[in-house]
Coordinates of C-alpha atoms and ligand atoms in Angstrom, one line a residue:
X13 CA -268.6 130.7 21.5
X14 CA -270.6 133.0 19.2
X15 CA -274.8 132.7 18.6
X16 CA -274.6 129.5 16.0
X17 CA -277.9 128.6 13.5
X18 CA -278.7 125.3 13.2
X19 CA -279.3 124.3 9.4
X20 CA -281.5 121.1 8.6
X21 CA -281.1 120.2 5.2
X22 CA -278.3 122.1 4.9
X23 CA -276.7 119.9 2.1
X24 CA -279.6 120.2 -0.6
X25 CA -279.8 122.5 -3.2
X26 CA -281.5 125.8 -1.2
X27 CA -280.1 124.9 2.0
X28 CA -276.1 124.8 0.7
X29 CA -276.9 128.1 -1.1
X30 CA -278.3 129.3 2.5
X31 CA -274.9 127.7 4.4
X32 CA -272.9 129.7 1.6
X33 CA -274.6 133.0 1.9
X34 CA -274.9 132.8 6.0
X35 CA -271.0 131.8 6.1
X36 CA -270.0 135.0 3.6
X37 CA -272.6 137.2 5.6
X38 CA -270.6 136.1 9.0
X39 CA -272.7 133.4 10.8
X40 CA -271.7 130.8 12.7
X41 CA -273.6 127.9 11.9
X42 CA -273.5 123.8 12.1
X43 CA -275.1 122.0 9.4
X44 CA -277.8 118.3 9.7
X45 CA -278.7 116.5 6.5
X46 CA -279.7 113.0 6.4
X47 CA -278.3 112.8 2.0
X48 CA -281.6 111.3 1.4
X49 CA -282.1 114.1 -1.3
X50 CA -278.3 115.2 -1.2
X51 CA -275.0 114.4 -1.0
X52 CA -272.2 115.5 1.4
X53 CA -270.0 117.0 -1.5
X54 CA -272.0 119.7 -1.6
X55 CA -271.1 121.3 1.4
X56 CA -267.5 120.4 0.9
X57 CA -267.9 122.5 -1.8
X58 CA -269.1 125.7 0.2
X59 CA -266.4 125.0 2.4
X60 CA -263.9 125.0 -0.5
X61 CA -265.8 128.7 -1.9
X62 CA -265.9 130.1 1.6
X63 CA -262.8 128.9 2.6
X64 CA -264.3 128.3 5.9
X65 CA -265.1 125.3 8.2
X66 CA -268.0 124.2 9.7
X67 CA -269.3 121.2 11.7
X68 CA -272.2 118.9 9.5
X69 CA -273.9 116.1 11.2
X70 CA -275.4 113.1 9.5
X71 CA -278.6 112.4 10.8
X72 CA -282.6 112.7 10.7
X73 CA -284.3 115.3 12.1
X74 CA -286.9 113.1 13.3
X75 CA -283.7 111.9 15.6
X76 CA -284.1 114.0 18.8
X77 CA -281.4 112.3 20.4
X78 CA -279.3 113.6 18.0
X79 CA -281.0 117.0 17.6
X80 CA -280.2 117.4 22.3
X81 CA -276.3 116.7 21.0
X82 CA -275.9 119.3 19.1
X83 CA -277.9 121.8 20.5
X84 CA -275.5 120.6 24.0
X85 CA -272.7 120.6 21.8
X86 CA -273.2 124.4 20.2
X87 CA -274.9 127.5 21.3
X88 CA -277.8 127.2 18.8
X89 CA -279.3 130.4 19.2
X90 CA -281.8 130.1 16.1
X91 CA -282.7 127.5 13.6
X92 CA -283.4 127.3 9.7
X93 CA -285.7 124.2 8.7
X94 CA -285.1 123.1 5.1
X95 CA -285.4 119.2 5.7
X96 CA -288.2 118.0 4.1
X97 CA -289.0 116.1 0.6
X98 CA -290.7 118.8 -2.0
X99 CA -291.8 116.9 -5.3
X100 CA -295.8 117.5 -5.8
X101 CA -296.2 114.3 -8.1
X102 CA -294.1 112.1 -5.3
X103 CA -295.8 112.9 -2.4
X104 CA -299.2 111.8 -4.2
X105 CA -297.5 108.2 -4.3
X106 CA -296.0 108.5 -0.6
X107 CA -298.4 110.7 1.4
X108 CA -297.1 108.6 4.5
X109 CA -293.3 109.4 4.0
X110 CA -294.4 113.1 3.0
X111 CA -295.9 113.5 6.1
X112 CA -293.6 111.4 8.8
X113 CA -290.8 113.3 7.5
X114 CA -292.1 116.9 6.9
X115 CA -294.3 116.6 9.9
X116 CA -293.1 114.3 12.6
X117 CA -289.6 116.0 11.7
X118 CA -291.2 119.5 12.0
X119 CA -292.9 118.4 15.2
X120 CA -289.3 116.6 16.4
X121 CA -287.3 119.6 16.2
X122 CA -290.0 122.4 17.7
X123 CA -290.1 119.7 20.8
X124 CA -286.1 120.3 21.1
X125 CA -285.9 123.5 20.7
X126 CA -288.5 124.5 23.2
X127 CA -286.7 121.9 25.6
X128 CA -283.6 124.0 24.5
X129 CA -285.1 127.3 25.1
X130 CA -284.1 128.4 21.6
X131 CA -287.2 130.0 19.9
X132 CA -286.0 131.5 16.6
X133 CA -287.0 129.9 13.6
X134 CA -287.2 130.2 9.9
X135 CA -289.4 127.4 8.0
X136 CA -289.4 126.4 4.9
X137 CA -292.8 127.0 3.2
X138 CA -293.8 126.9 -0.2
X139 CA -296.4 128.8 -2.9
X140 CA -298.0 125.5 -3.5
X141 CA -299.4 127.0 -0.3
X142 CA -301.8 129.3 -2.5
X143 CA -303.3 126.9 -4.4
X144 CA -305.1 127.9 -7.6
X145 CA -304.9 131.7 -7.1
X146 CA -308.1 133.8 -7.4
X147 CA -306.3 136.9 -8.1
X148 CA -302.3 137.7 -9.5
X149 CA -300.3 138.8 -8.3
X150 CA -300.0 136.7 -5.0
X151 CA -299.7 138.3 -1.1
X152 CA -298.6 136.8 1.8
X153 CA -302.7 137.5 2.5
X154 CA -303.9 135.4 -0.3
X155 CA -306.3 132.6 0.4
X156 CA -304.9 129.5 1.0
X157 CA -305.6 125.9 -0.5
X158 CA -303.7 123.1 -1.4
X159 CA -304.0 119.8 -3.4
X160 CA -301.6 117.7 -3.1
X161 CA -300.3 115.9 0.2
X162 CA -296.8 117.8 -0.4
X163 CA -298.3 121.2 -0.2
X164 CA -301.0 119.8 2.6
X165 CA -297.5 119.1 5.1
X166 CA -296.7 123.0 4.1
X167 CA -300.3 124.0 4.8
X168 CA -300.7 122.0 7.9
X169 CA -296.6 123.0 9.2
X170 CA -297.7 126.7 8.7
X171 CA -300.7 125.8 10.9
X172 CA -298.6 124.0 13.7
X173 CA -296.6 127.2 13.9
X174 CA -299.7 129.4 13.8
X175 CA -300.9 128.0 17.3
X176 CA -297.8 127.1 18.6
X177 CA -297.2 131.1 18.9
X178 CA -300.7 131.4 20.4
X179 CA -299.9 129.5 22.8
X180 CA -296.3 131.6 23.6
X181 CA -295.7 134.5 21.8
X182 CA -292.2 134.5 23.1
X183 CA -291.4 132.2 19.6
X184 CA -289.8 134.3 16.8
X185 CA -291.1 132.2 13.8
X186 CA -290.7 133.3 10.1
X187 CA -292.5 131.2 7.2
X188 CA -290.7 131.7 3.8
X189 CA -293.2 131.2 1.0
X190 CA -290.7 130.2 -1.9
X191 CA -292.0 130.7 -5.9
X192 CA -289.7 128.9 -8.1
X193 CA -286.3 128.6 -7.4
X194 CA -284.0 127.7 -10.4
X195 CA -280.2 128.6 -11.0
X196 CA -276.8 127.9 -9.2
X197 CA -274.0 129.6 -7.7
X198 CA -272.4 132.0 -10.1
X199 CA -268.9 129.7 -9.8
X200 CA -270.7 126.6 -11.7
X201 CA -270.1 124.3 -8.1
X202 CA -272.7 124.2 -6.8
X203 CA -276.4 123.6 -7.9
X204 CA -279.7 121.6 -7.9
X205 CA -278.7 118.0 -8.3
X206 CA -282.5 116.1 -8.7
X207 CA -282.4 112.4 -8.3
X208 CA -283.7 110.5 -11.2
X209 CA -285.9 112.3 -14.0
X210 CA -286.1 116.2 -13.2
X211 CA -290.0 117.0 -12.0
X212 CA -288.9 120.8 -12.2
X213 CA -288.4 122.4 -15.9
X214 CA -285.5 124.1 -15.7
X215 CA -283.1 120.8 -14.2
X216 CA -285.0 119.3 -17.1
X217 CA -284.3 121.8 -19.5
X218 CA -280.3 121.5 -18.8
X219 CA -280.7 117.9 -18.9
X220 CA -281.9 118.6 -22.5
X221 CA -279.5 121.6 -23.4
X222 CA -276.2 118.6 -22.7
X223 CA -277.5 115.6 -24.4
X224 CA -278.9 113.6 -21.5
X225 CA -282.6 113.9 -23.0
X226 CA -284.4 114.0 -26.0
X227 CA -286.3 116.9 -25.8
X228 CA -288.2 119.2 -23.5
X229 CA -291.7 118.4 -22.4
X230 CA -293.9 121.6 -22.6
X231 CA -296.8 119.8 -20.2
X232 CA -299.9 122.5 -22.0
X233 CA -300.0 124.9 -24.2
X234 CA -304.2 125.3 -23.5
X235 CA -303.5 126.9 -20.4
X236 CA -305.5 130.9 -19.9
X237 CA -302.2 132.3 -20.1
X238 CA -300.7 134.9 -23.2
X239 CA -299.0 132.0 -25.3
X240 CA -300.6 129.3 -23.5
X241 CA -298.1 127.5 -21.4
X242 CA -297.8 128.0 -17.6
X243 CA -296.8 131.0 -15.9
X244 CA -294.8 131.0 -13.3
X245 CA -292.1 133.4 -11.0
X246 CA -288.7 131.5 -11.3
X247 CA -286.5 133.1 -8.3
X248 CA -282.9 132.8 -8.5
X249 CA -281.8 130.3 -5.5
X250 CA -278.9 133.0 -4.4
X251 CA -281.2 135.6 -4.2
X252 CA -283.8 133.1 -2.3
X253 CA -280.7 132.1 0.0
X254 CA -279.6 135.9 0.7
X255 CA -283.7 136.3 1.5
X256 CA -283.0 133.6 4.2
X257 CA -280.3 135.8 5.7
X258 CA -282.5 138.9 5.3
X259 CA -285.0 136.8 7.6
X260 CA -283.2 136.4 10.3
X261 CA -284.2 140.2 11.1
X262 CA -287.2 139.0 12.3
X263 CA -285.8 137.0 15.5
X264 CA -285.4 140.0 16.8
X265 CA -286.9 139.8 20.4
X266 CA -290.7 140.2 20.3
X267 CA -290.8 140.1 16.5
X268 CA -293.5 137.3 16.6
X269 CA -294.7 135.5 13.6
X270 CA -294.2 136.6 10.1
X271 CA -294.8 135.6 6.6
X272 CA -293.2 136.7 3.2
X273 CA -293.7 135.3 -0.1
X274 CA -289.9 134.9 -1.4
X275 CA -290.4 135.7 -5.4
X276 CA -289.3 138.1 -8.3
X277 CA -293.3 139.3 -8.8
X278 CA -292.4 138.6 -12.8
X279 CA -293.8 135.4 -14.4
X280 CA -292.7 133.8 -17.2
X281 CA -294.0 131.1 -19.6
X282 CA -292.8 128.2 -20.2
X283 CA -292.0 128.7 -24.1
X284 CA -290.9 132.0 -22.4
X285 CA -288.1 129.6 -20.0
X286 CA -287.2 127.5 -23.0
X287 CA -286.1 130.9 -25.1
X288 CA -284.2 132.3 -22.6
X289 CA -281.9 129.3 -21.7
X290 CA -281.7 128.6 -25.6
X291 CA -280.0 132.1 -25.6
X292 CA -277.8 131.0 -22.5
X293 CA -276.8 127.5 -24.6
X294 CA -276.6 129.6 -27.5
X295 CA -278.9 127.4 -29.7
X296 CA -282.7 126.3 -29.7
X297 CA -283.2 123.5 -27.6
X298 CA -285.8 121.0 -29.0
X299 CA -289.6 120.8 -27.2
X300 CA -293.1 119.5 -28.3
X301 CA -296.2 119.9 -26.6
X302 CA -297.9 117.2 -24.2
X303 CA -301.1 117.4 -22.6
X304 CA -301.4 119.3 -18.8
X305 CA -299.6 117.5 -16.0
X306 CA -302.3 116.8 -13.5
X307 CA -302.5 119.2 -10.6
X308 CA -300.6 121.9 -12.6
X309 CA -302.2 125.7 -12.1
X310 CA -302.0 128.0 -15.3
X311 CA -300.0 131.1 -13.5
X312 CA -298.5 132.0 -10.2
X313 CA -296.3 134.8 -9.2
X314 CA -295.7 136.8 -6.1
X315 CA -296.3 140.4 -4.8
X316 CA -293.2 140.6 -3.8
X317 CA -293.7 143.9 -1.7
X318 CA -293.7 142.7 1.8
X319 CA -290.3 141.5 2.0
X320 CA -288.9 144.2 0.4
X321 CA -290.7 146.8 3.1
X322 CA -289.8 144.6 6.2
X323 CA -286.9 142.6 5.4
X324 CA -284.8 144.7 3.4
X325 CA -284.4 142.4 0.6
X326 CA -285.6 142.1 -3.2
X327 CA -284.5 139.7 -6.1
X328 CA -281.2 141.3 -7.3
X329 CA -280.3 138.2 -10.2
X330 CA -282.5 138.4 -13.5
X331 CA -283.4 135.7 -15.9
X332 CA -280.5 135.7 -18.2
X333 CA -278.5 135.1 -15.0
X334 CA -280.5 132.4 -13.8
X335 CA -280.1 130.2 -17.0
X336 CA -276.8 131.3 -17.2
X337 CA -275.3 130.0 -14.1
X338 CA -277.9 127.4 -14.5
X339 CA -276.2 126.1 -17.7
X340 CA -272.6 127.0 -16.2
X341 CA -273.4 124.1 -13.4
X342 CA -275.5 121.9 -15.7
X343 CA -271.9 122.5 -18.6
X344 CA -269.3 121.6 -15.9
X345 CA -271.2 118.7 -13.7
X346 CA -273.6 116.9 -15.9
X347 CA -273.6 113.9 -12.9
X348 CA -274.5 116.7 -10.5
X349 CA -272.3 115.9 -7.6
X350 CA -271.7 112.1 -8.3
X351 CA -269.1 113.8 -10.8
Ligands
WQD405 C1 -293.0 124.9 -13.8 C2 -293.8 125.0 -15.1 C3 -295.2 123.1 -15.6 C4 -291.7 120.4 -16.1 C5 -293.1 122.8 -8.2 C6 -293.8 122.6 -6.8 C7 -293.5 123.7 -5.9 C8 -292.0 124.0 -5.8 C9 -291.4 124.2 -7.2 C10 -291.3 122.9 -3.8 C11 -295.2 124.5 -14.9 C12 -294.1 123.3 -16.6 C13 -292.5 121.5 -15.9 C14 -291.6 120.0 -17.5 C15 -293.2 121.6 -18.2 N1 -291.4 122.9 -5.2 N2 -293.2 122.1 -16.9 N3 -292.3 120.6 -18.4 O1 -294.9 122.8 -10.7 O2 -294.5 125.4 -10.6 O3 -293.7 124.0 -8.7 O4 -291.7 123.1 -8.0 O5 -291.5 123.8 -3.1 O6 -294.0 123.4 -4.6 O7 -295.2 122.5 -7.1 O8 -292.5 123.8 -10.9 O9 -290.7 123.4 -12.5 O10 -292.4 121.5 -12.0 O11 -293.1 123.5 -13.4 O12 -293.8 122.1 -19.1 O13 -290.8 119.0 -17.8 O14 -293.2 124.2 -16.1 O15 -296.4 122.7 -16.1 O16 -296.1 125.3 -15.7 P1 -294.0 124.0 -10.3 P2 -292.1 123.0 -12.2

């Protein structure tokens, strides 16, 4: 049977973008997901935009048992790690679930594969990584510093990595440093489907645009930014999924261990975000102004150069297509995938 990737956390919202763009670039792949942050119709639906089939286990990566039957059940030949949680203002309230499952299930999974003999990874890491930047806009040689348990299990997995290939070299490992990923598939089936209230503007902001909420919640306009509200570099999630498949040039043999910062390089504001997907809606969406969110930074946005020299790959979809097909999902499944 051909090479296959194994994809943990294939059913959320990067990792079923991922499954989609590895599937139309060719790949073989099997999918794991526990649905504690997804559900299983959204790999149905890549099956149904794909038209192809591909086996998904339910299960934990912390679940090593389950982790030796797959890898004895296909030839896993290279592994992309998206399971993990990812909301800053949660993992303040649950640093011990933040790290058992970022961690111990980072740690599970590097023990299999090394049991396995399979040595090509790509990990899912995160700008929170940066920390307040000292100087804009961001490379992958920036300082690092983080302040918040969430980004700390990005920090400290980047770390685990780091001396795992000083101790063998023979590990391919890539670290993906993802900005701000918003938007959905072009079709309008599949998207980001947050649980509960939206801790990311732009879910929040569609939430607005089709009645479920009042209003948007600018959180600053005080900030040391040109209108005063937070800057950041919003990436569209097919472009950060193709960048996943761009990636996987670096398992070539001997490639080693290398880090990209996965971003546009352009910031925008957040009054900046609220005009452009008013223009996608086609009307002003109502805001007012609240004081900071704690832990918020006033601006962040990559150098993007890096990837495009090594990997081959660049953000293709602009801004008006990221509210676009971010309304387009929002418009045809308000329930997200509970529809
Ligand atoms: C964007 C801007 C807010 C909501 C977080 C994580 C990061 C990554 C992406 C995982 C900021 C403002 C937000 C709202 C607002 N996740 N805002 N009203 O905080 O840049 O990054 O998500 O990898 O690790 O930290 O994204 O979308 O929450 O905020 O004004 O209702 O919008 O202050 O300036 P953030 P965000």
């Amino acid at each position: 049977m051909a090479d296959t990737i194994l994809v943990t956390g294939g059913a959320g919202y990067i990792g079923s973008h991922t499954v989609l763009e590895l599937l139309e670039a060719g790949y073989k792949l099997v999918a794991l997901d526990n649905y504690s942050h997804s559900y299983p119709k959204s790999l149905e639906v890549v099956k149904e935009l794909t038209n192809q089939a591909f086996p998904v286990y339910e299960g934990d990566v912390r679940d090593k048992d389950l982790l030796q039957q797959i890898f004895s059940q296909h030839p896993v030949t290279g592994v992309i790690h998206f399971a993990g949680f990812k909301a800053v203002a949660e993992s303040t309230q649950q640093p011990l679930a933040y790290y058992d499952n970022n961690l111990v299930g980072l740690l599970c999974l590097l023990e299999v594969m090394e049991e396995q003999g399979c040595k090509n990874l790509i990990f899912s890491s995160s700008a929170t990584v940066y920390g307040q930047p000292t100087h804009l806009p961001l490379g992958e040689d920036a300082p690092l510093s983080v302040t918040n348990p969430y980004g700390r299990t990005k920090l400290i997995g980047e770390n685990i990595l780091r001396d795992l290939y000083a101790q063998d070299p023979t590990w391919n490992l890539v670290l993906l440093r993802y900005f701000n990923p918003i938007g959905a598939h072009p079709s309008g089936r599949l998207g980001e489907d947050p649980q509960g209230v939206p801790n990311n503007l732009v879910p929040y902001m569609t939430q607005v645009a089709s009645g479920l909420r009042d209003h948007i919640r600018v959180f600053g306009n005080d900030y040391d930014t040109p209108d005063g509200t937070g800057v950041r570099d919003y990436i569209h999630v097919v472009d950060l999924s193709r960048g996943h498949v761009a990636a996987m040039k670096k398992w070539a043999p001997g490639s080693g261990l290398s880090i990209y910062n996965l971003g546009t390089g352009q910031g925008y504001s957040v009054l900046e975000m609220i005009q452009a997907l008013s223009r996608a809606v086609g009307r002003d969406l109502p805001y007012k102004i609240y004081p900071r969110r704690p832990g918020d930074i006033a601006s962040c946005y990559a150098d993007p150069r890096k990837a495009q020299t090594e990997l081959g790959w660049s953000a293709q979809l602009d801004l008006e297509a990221m509210c676009r097909h971010a309304w387009s999902w929002q418009q045809q499944h308000p329930q997200g995938f509970q529809d």
